[in-house]
PDB file of C-alpha atoms in Angstrom:
ATOM      1  CA  UNK H   1     102.862 113.248  58.350  1.00 77.00           C
ATOM      2  CA  UNK H   2     103.543 112.413  54.733  1.00 85.00           C
ATOM      3  CA  UNK H   3     102.124 109.321  53.015  1.00 86.00           C
ATOM      4  CA  UNK H   4     105.706 108.046  52.704  1.00 90.00           C
ATOM      5  CA  UNK H   5     106.240 108.290  56.485  1.00 90.00           C
ATOM      6  CA  UNK H   6     102.878 106.622  57.139  1.00 88.00           C
ATOM      7  CA  UNK H   7     103.804 103.788  54.809  1.00 91.00           C
ATOM      8  CA  UNK H   8     107.224 103.398  56.462  1.00 94.00           C
ATOM      9  CA  UNK H   9     105.713 103.213  59.951  1.00 94.00           C
ATOM     10  CA  UNK H  10     103.162 100.661  58.744  1.00 94.00           C
ATOM     11  CA  UNK H  11     105.883  98.520  57.171  1.00 95.00           C
ATOM     12  CA  UNK H  12     107.852  98.510  60.434  1.00 96.00           C
ATOM     13  CA  UNK H  13     104.744  97.612  62.451  1.00 96.00           C
ATOM     14  CA  UNK H  14     104.035  94.805  59.992  1.00 96.00           C
ATOM     15  CA  UNK H  15     107.520  93.371  60.415  1.00 97.00           C
ATOM     16  CA  UNK H  16     107.227  93.577  64.204  1.00 97.00           C
ATOM     17  CA  UNK H  17     103.791  91.927  64.018  1.00 97.00           C
ATOM     18  CA  UNK H  18     105.167  88.991  62.047  1.00 97.00           C
ATOM     19  CA  UNK H  19     108.073  88.625  64.478  1.00 97.00           C
ATOM     20  CA  UNK H  20     105.718  88.706  67.468  1.00 97.00           C
ATOM     21  CA  UNK H  21     103.453  86.176  65.779  1.00 96.00           C
ATOM     22  CA  UNK H  22     106.403  83.840  65.318  1.00 97.00           C
ATOM     23  CA  UNK H  23     107.401  84.304  68.964  1.00 96.00           C
ATOM     24  CA  UNK H  24     103.811  83.626  70.028  1.00 95.00           C
ATOM     25  CA  UNK H  25     103.707  80.407  68.053  1.00 93.00           C
ATOM     26  CA  UNK H  26     107.129  79.084  68.992  1.00 94.00           C
ATOM     27  CA  UNK H  27     108.468  80.725  72.143  1.00 95.00           C
ATOM     28  CA  UNK H  28     105.567  82.026  74.193  1.00 95.00           C
ATOM     29  CA  UNK H  29     104.233  78.623  75.319  1.00 93.00           C
ATOM     30  CA  UNK H  30     107.590  77.783  76.905  1.00 92.00           C
ATOM     31  CA  UNK H  31     107.795  81.209  78.546  1.00 94.00           C
ATOM     32  CA  UNK H  32     104.335  80.808  80.055  1.00 93.00           C
ATOM     33  CA  UNK H  33     105.202  77.333  81.355  1.00 91.00           C
ATOM     34  CA  UNK H  34     108.439  78.670  82.873  1.00 92.00           C
ATOM     35  CA  UNK H  35     106.368  81.352  84.649  1.00 91.00           C
ATOM     36  CA  UNK H  36     104.347  78.564  86.245  1.00 90.00           C
ATOM     37  CA  UNK H  37     101.098  79.197  84.375  1.00 91.00           C
ATOM     38  CA  UNK H  38      98.570  76.385  84.412  1.00 90.00           C
ATOM     39  CA  UNK H  39      97.504  74.983  81.056  1.00 90.00           C
ATOM     40  CA  UNK H  40      94.159  76.802  81.281  1.00 92.00           C
ATOM     41  CA  UNK H  41      95.723  80.170  82.092  1.00 92.00           C
ATOM     42  CA  UNK H  42      98.469  79.689  79.498  1.00 93.00           C
ATOM     43  CA  UNK H  43      95.853  78.879  76.865  1.00 93.00           C
ATOM     44  CA  UNK H  44      93.854  81.981  77.752  1.00 94.00           C
ATOM     45  CA  UNK H  45      96.972  84.133  77.544  1.00 95.00           C
ATOM     46  CA  UNK H  46      97.983  82.582  74.229  1.00 96.00           C
ATOM     47  CA  UNK H  47      94.575  83.593  72.887  1.00 96.00           C
ATOM     48  CA  UNK H  48      95.138  87.167  74.113  1.00 96.00           C
ATOM     49  CA  UNK H  49      98.539  87.233  72.436  1.00 97.00           C
ATOM     50  CA  UNK H  50      97.089  85.952  69.152  1.00 97.00           C
ATOM     51  CA  UNK H  51      94.373  88.613  69.310  1.00 97.00           C
ATOM     52  CA  UNK H  52      96.995  91.316  69.868  1.00 97.00           C
ATOM     53  CA  UNK H  53      99.040  90.146  66.884  1.00 98.00           C
ATOM     54  CA  UNK H  54      95.934  89.925  64.691  1.00 97.00           C
ATOM     55  CA  UNK H  55      94.800  93.452  65.559  1.00 97.00           C
ATOM     56  CA  UNK H  56      98.346  94.756  65.116  1.00 97.00           C
ATOM     57  CA  UNK H  57      98.302  93.380  61.587  1.00 97.00           C
ATOM     58  CA  UNK H  58      94.822  94.861  60.959  1.00 97.00           C
ATOM     59  CA  UNK H  59      96.135  98.250  62.082  1.00 97.00           C
ATOM     60  CA  UNK H  60      99.184  97.791  59.863  1.00 97.00           C
ATOM     61  CA  UNK H  61      97.016  97.118  56.821  1.00 97.00           C
ATOM     62  CA  UNK H  62      94.842 100.116  57.665  1.00 96.00           C
ATOM     63  CA  UNK H  63      97.905 102.358  57.941  1.00 95.00           C
ATOM     64  CA  UNK H  64      99.129 101.139  54.551  1.00 95.00           C
ATOM     65  CA  UNK H  65      95.724 101.822  53.019  1.00 94.00           C
ATOM     66  CA  UNK H  66      95.565 105.285  54.614  1.00 93.00           C
ATOM     67  CA  UNK H  67      99.025 106.121  53.246  1.00 92.00           C
ATOM     68  CA  UNK H  68      97.981 105.095  49.744  1.00 91.00           C
ATOM     69  CA  UNK H  69      94.686 106.970  50.041  1.00 92.00           C
ATOM     70  CA  UNK H  70      96.442 110.121  51.293  1.00 90.00           C
ATOM     71  CA  UNK H  71      98.708 109.988  48.265  1.00 85.00           C
ATOM     72  CA  UNK H  72      95.742 109.638  45.924  1.00 86.00           C
ATOM     73  CA  UNK H  73      93.271 111.986  47.670  1.00 86.00           C
ATOM     74  CA  UNK H  74      95.367 114.544  49.548  1.00 85.00           C
ATOM     75  CA  UNK H  75      93.711 115.849  52.696  1.00 83.00           C
ATOM     76  CA  UNK H  76      95.008 116.814  56.110  1.00 86.00           C
ATOM     77  CA  UNK H  77      92.352 114.584  57.678  1.00 89.00           C
ATOM     78  CA  UNK H  78      94.319 111.505  56.631  1.00 91.00           C
ATOM     79  CA  UNK H  79      96.873 112.548  59.252  1.00 91.00           C
ATOM     80  CA  UNK H  80      94.169 112.288  61.890  1.00 94.00           C
ATOM     81  CA  UNK H  81      93.068 108.882  60.651  1.00 95.00           C
ATOM     82  CA  UNK H  82      96.666 107.702  60.654  1.00 94.00           C
ATOM     83  CA  UNK H  83      97.460 109.146  64.095  1.00 95.00           C
ATOM     84  CA  UNK H  84      94.361 107.632  65.682  1.00 97.00           C
ATOM     85  CA  UNK H  85      94.998 104.216  64.117  1.00 97.00           C
ATOM     86  CA  UNK H  86      98.626 104.263  65.202  1.00 96.00           C
ATOM     87  CA  UNK H  87      97.845 105.381  68.763  1.00 97.00           C
ATOM     88  CA  UNK H  88      94.847 103.053  69.021  1.00 97.00           C
ATOM     89  CA  UNK H  89      96.803 100.086  67.738  1.00 96.00           C
ATOM     90  CA  UNK H  90      99.678 100.737  70.116  1.00 96.00           C
ATOM     91  CA  UNK H  91      97.361 101.150  73.097  1.00 97.00           C
ATOM     92  CA  UNK H  92      95.007  98.261  72.287  1.00 97.00           C
ATOM     93  CA  UNK H  93      97.641  95.759  71.231  1.00 97.00           C
ATOM     94  CA  UNK H  94     100.086  96.919  73.897  1.00 96.00           C
ATOM     95  CA  UNK H  95      97.475  96.364  76.578  1.00 97.00           C
ATOM     96  CA  UNK H  96      96.740  92.859  75.286  1.00 97.00           C
ATOM     97  CA  UNK H  97     100.461  92.037  75.116  1.00 97.00           C
ATOM     98  CA  UNK H  98     100.774  93.333  78.679  1.00 96.00           C
ATOM     99  CA  UNK H  99      97.848  91.236  79.872  1.00 96.00           C
ATOM    100  CA  UNK H 100      99.684  88.113  78.743  1.00 95.00           C
ATOM    101  CA  UNK H 101     102.346  88.677  81.397  1.00 94.00           C
ATOM    102  CA  UNK H 102     100.641  90.881  84.019  1.00 93.00           C
ATOM    103  CA  UNK H 103      99.446  89.593  87.357  1.00 91.00           C
ATOM    104  CA  UNK H 104      97.257  90.948  90.141  1.00 90.00           C
ATOM    105  CA  UNK H 105      95.867  94.493  90.124  1.00 93.00           C
ATOM    106  CA  UNK H 106      97.881  95.433  87.056  1.00 93.00           C
ATOM    107  CA  UNK H 107      95.652  93.127  84.997  1.00 91.00           C
ATOM    108  CA  UNK H 108      92.567  95.117  86.029  1.00 90.00           C
ATOM    109  CA  UNK H 109      94.208  98.436  85.158  1.00 92.00           C
ATOM    110  CA  UNK H 110      95.387  97.165  81.799  1.00 92.00           C
ATOM    111  CA  UNK H 111      92.049  95.543  81.019  1.00 91.00           C
ATOM    112  CA  UNK H 112      90.264  98.827  81.657  1.00 92.00           C
ATOM    113  CA  UNK H 113      92.617 100.592  79.213  1.00 93.00           C
ATOM    114  CA  UNK H 114      91.933  98.394  76.183  1.00 93.00           C
ATOM    115  CA  UNK H 115      88.687 100.180  75.190  1.00 95.00           C
ATOM    116  CA  UNK H 116      90.624 103.437  74.774  1.00 97.00           C
ATOM    117  CA  UNK H 117      92.754 101.885  72.055  1.00 97.00           C
ATOM    118  CA  UNK H 118      89.803 100.173  70.439  1.00 96.00           C
ATOM    119  CA  UNK H 119      87.815 103.416  70.419  1.00 97.00           C
ATOM    120  CA  UNK H 120      90.696 105.249  68.744  1.00 98.00           C
ATOM    121  CA  UNK H 121      90.868 102.555  66.070  1.00 97.00           C
ATOM    122  CA  UNK H 122      87.123 102.856  65.433  1.00 97.00           C
ATOM    123  CA  UNK H 123      87.385 106.658  65.281  1.00 98.00           C
ATOM    124  CA  UNK H 124      90.222 106.273  62.803  1.00 97.00           C
ATOM    125  CA  UNK H 125      88.065 104.198  60.456  1.00 97.00           C
ATOM    126  CA  UNK H 126      85.232 106.731  60.742  1.00 97.00           C
ATOM    127  CA  UNK H 127      87.668 109.559  59.958  1.00 96.00           C
ATOM    128  CA  UNK H 128      88.981 107.607  56.969  1.00 95.00           C
ATOM    129  CA  UNK H 129      85.442 107.035  55.683  1.00 95.00           C
ATOM    130  CA  UNK H 130      84.560 110.707  56.096  1.00 94.00           C
ATOM    131  CA  UNK H 131      87.826 111.841  54.473  1.00 92.00           C
ATOM    132  CA  UNK H 132      87.435 109.590  51.452  1.00 90.00           C
ATOM    133  CA  UNK H 133      83.784 110.597  51.074  1.00 92.00           C
ATOM    134  CA  UNK H 134      84.712 114.298  51.147  1.00 86.00           C
ATOM    135  CA  UNK H 135      87.630 113.925  48.718  1.00 79.00           C
TER     136      UNK H 135
END
């Protein structure tokens, strides 16, 4: 993937992150109330949603940085860093977004999946560090 494509994907994820953050601040509380969530459960799920948005924006910034670094220090390993950050961010944040609305056994399945995304994000940072060190 070219640095330009990486940058484009990051910009789109950033825009989606801002939109989701706005929804979380203004629309999500009403949605949770309409689903019959107690104040305690709704508050817990709001926190999950905020965490998902925050990590989505962290991943977005990382993807932007990786695109700029790949342009400056060309190496095929940047593609790996980018792919792992993108996949990890989608899995980790997607799981957290899902946990906001999931009920019953689905919550346990989703909760068990979050470490996969987080591990990919960590591996991405390690790959980026190694790639920049070797460049």
